[in-house]
Coordinates of C-alpha atoms and ligand atoms in Angstrom, one line a residue:
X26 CA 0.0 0.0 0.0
X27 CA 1.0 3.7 -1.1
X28 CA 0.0 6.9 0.6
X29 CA 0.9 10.1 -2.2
X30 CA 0.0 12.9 -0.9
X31 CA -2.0 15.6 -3.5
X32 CA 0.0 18.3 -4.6
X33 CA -1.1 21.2 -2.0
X34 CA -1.6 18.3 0.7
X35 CA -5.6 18.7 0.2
X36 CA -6.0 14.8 -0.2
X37 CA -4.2 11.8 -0.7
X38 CA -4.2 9.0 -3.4
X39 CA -3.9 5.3 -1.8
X40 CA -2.5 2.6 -4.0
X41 CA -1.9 -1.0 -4.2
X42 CA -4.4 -1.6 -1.6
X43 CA -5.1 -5.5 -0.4
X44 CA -7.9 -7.0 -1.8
X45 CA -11.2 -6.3 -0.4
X46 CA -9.3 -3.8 1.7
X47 CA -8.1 -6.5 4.1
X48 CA -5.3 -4.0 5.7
X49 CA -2.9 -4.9 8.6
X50 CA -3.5 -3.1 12.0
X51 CA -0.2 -0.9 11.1
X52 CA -1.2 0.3 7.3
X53 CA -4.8 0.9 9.5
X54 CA -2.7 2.9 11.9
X55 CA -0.9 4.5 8.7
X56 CA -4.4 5.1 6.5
X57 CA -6.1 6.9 9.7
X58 CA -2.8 9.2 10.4
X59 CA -3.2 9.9 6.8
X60 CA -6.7 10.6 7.1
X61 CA -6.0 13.4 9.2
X62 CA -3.4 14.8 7.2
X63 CA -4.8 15.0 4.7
X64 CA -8.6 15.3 5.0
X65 CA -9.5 13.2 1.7
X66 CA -8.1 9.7 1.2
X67 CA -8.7 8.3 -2.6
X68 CA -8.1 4.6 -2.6
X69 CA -7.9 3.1 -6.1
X70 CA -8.6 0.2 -8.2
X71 CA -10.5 -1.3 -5.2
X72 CA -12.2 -4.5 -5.5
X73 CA -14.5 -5.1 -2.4
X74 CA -17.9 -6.6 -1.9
X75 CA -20.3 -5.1 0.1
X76 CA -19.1 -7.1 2.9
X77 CA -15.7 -6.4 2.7
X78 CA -16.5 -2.5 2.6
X79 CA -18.5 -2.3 6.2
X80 CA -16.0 -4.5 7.8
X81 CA -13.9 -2.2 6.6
X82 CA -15.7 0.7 7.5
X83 CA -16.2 -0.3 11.1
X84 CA -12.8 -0.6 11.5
X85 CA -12.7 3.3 11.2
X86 CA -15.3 4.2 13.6
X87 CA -19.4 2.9 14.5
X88 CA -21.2 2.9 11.3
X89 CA -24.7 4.5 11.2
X90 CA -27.2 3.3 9.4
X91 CA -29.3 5.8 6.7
X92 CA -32.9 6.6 6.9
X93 CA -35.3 6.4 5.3
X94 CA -34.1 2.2 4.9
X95 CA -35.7 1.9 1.1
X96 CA -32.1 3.5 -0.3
X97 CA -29.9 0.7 1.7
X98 CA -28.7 -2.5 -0.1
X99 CA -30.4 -5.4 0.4
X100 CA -29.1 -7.3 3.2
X101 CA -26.7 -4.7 4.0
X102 CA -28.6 -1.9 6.1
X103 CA -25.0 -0.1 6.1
X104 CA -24.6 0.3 2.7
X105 CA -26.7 3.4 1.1
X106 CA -27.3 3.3 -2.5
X107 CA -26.4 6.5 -4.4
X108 CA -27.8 5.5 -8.1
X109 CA -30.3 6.3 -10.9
X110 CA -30.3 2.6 -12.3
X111 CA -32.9 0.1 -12.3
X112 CA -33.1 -2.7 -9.5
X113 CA -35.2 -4.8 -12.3
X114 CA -31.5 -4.1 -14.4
X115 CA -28.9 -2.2 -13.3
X116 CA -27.1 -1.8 -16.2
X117 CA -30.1 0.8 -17.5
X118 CA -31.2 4.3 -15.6
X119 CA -34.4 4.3 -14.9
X120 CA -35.8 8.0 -16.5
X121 CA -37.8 10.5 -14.4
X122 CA -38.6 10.6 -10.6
X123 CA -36.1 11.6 -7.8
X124 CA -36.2 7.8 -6.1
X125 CA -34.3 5.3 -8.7
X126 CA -35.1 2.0 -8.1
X127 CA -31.9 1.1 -7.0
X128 CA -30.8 3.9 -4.7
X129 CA -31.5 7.2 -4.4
X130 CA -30.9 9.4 -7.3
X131 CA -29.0 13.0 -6.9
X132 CA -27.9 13.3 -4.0
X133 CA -25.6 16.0 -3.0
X134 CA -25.9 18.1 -5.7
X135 CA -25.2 21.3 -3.6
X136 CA -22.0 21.9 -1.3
X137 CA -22.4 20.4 2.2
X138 CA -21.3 17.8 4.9
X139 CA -23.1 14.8 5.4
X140 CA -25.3 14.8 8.7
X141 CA -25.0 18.6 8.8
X142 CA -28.8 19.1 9.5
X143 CA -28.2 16.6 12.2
X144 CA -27.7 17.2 16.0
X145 CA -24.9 14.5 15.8
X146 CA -23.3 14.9 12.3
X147 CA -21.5 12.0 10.6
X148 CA -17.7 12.2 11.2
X149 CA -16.9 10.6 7.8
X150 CA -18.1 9.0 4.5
X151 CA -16.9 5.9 2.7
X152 CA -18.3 6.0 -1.2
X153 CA -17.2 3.3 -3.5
X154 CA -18.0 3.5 -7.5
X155 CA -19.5 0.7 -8.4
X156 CA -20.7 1.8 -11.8
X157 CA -19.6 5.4 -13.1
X158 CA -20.8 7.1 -16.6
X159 CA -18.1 7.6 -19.0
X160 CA -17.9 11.4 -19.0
X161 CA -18.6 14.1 -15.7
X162 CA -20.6 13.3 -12.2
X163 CA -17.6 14.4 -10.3
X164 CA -17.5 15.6 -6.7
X165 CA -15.8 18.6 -5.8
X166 CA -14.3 18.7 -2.7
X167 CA -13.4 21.5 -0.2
X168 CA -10.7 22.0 2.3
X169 CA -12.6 23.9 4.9
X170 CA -9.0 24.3 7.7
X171 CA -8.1 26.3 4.4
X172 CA -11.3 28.3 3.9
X173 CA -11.0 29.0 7.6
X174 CA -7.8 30.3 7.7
X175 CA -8.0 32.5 3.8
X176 CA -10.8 34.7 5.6
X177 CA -10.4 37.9 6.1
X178 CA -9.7 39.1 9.7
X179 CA -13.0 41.1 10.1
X180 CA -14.9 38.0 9.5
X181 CA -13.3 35.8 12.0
X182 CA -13.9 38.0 14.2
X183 CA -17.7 38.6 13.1
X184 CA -17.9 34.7 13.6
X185 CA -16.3 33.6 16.6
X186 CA -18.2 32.1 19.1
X187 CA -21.3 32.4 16.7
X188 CA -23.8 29.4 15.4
X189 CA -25.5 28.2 12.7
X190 CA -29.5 27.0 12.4
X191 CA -29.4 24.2 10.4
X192 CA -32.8 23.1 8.8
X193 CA -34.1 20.1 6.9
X194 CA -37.8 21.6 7.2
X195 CA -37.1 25.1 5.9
X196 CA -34.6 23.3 2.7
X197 CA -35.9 19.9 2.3
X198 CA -38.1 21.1 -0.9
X199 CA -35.1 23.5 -2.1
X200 CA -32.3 20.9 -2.1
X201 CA -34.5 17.8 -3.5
X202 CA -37.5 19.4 -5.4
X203 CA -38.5 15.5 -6.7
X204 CA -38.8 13.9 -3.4
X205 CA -41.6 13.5 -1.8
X206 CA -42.2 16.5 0.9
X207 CA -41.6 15.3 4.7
X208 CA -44.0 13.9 6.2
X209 CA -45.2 15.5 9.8
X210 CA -43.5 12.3 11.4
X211 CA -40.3 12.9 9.3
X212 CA -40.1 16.9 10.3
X213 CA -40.6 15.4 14.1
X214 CA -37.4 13.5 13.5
X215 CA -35.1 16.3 11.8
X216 CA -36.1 19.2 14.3
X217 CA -34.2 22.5 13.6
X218 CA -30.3 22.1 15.1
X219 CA -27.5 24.6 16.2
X220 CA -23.4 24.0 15.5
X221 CA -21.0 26.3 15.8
X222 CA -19.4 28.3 12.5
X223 CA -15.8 27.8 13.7
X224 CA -15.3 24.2 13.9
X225 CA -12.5 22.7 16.5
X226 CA -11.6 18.7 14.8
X227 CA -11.4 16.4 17.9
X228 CA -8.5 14.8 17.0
X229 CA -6.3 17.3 14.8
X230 CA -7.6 20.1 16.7
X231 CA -7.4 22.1 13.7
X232 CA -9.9 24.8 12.9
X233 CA -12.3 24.9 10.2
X234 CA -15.4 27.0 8.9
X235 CA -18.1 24.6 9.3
X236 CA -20.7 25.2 7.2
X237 CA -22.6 23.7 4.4
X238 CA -26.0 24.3 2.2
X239 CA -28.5 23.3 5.1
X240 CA -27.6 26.4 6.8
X241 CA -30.4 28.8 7.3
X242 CA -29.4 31.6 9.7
X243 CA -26.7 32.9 12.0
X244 CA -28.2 32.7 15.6
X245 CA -28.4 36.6 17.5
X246 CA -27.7 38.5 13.8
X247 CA -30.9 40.8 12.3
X248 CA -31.7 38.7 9.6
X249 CA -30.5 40.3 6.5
X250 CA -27.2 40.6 8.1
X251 CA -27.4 37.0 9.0
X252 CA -28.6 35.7 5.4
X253 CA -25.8 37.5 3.7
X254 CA -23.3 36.2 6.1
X255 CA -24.4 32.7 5.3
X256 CA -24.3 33.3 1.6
X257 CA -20.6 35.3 1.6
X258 CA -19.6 32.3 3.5
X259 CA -21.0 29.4 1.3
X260 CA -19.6 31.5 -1.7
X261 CA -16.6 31.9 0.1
X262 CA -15.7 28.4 0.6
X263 CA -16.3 27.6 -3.4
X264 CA -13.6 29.2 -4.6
X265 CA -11.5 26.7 -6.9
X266 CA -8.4 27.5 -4.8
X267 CA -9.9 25.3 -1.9
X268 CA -11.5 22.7 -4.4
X269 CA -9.6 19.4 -5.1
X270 CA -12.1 17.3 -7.8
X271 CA -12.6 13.9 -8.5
X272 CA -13.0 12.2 -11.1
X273 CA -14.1 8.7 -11.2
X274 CA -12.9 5.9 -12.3
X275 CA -15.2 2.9 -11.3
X276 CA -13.4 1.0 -8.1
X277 CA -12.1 4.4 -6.5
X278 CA -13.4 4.3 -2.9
X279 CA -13.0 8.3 -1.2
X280 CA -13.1 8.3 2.2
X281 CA -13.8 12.3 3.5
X282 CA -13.9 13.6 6.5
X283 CA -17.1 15.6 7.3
X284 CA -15.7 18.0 9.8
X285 CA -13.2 19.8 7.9
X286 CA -14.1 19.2 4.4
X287 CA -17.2 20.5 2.4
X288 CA -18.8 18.2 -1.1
X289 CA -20.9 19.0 -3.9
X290 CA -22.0 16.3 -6.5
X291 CA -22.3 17.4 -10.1
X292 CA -24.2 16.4 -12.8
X293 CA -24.1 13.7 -15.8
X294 CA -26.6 12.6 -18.3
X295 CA -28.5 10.2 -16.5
X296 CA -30.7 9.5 -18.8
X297 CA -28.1 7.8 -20.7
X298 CA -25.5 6.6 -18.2
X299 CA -25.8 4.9 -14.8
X300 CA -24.1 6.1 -12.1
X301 CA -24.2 3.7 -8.9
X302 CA -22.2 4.7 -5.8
X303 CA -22.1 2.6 -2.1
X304 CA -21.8 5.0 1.0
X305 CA -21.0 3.7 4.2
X306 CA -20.9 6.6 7.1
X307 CA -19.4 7.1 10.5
X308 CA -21.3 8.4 13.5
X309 CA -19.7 11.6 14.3
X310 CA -19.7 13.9 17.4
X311 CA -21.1 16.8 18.8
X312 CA -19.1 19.5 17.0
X313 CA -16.8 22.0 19.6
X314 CA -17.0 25.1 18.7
X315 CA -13.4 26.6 18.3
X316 CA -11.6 28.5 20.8
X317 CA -10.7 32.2 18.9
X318 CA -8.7 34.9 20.0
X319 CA -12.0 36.9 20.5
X320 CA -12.3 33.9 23.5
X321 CA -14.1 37.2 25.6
X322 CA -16.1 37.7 22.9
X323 CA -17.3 33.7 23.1
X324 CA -17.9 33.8 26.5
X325 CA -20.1 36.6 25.9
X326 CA -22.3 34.9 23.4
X327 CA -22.4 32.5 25.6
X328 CA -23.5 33.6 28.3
X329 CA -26.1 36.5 26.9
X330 CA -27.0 34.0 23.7
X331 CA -30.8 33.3 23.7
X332 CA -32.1 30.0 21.8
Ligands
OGA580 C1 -22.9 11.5 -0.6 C2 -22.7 12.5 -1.7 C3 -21.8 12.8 -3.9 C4 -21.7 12.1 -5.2 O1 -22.9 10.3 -1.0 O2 -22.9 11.9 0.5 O3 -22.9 13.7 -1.4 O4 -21.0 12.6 -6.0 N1 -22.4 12.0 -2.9 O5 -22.3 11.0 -5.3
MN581 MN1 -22.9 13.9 0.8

């Protein structure tokens, strides 16, 4: 197995990986450190069954399990289905509505982290190409230590100690206009959650803007002030600079790290080509909101801050 390391150090390719991704405890000691180097880990020319790719998974942390259950693989409640092909024939798309048969169709398709909407965010994603069309459907990828640290002064400061509402409810219809709408059971279940906008990572203890297209509003800011915060940010984090894209060969496996990276899906003809991705994702933590240099001023928002 090879780690080589992405030219700015924004993600790392992994080669001549063991079949089924069968790894030793030290090259899993040596693809984790990695992880944290470098954010993005691209493993190619993998050949793994959906077995081999959750017991690899849980080796990187508790796997959680997606919802709603119709998008997981058969058999393998781990495994969500990312696809626009037919379950009667996957080697056609199936035209039209926003739930392919065999997974669920555009997904992403708008920068974010997975789980962001979440109390408890996923701490990383595992997706494997099973079946990739022959030209685009990228993901773009965002290095969001970077984004943190290229901001200008004045906006760190505007944002220390601040936090985001994140909203399935208010965006649901916005970011997946052929879904069905929630159901009142289903808005019960994603209530309205609150993370910080400077991000502390538990283990590399790096800071990052945390941030994605679920955000609504910037708790304690008059609202126009607050929506155009949100939007400078999201706008601020897509500058190519910070953008490392992938392109897909079928049996790359990318494993990315939700708390310090951003992704965005993009699009391919799909009613010509199938795309069919696997996902396995980590339970994440309660993100810790970074310690600034305006530490008075996060003690104040603290302490006045009214949910
Ligand atoms: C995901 C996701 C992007 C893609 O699976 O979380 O955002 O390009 N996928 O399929
Ligand atoms: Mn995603």
């Amino acid at each position: 197995m090879k780690i080589i390391p992405k030219i700015d150090g924004f993600g790392a390719d992994v080669l001549d990986c063991p079949s089924g991704l069968v790894v030793s405890e030290d090259d899993l000691e040596q693809i984790m450190r990695a992880w944290m180097k470098h954010s993005i880990l691209c493993f190619r020319a993998v050949n793994m069954s959906p077995e081999e790719h959750v017991r690899f998974s849980r080796r990187l942390g508790s796997l959680h399990i997606m919802r709603p259950f119709k998008f997981n693989l058969d058999g393998y409640p781990e495994v969500f289905v990312v696809s626009n092909a037919s379950k009667v024939d996957p080697s056609k798309p199936v035209a039209g509505d926003a739930e392919g048969d065999a997974g669920l169709r555009r997904v992403g398709e708008g920068f974010h982290t997975d789980g962001e909407d979440k109390a408890i965010p996923n701490g990383g994603s595992f997706l494997y190409a099973r079946q990739v069309p022959p030209e685009r459907g990228d993901t773009l990828f965002v290095d969001m230590y970077s984004v943190y640290e290229a901001l200008p002064q004045s906006v760190k400061e505007i944002i220390a100690g601040r936090r985001v509402r994140y909203s399935r409810i208010d965006l649901h219809l916005t970011h997946y206009p052929l879904m069905a709408p929630l159901t009142e059971e289903e808005k019960r279940e994603r209530p309205d959650v609150y993370h910080p906008l400077t991000r502390q990572h538990p283990l590399s203890r790096r800071t990052s803007l945390y941030i994605g297209r679920w955000a609504c509003d910037v708790e304690g800011l008059p609202f126009n002030e607050s929506k155009e915060l949100i939007t400078f940010l999201q706008d601020f984090a897509k500058h190519p600079q910070f953008i490392y894209t992938h392109k897909w060969s079928s049996g790359d496996a990318v494993l990315w790290d939700n708390r310090c990276t951003q992704h965005c899906a993009t699009g391919f003809d799909d009613t010509k080509y199938v795309r069919t991705m696997h996902r396995t994702t980590l339970e994440g933590e309660l993100p810790v909101m970074a310690q600034s240099s305006a530490g008075v001023q996060v003690a104040l928002l603290n302490e006045y801050s009214v949910s």
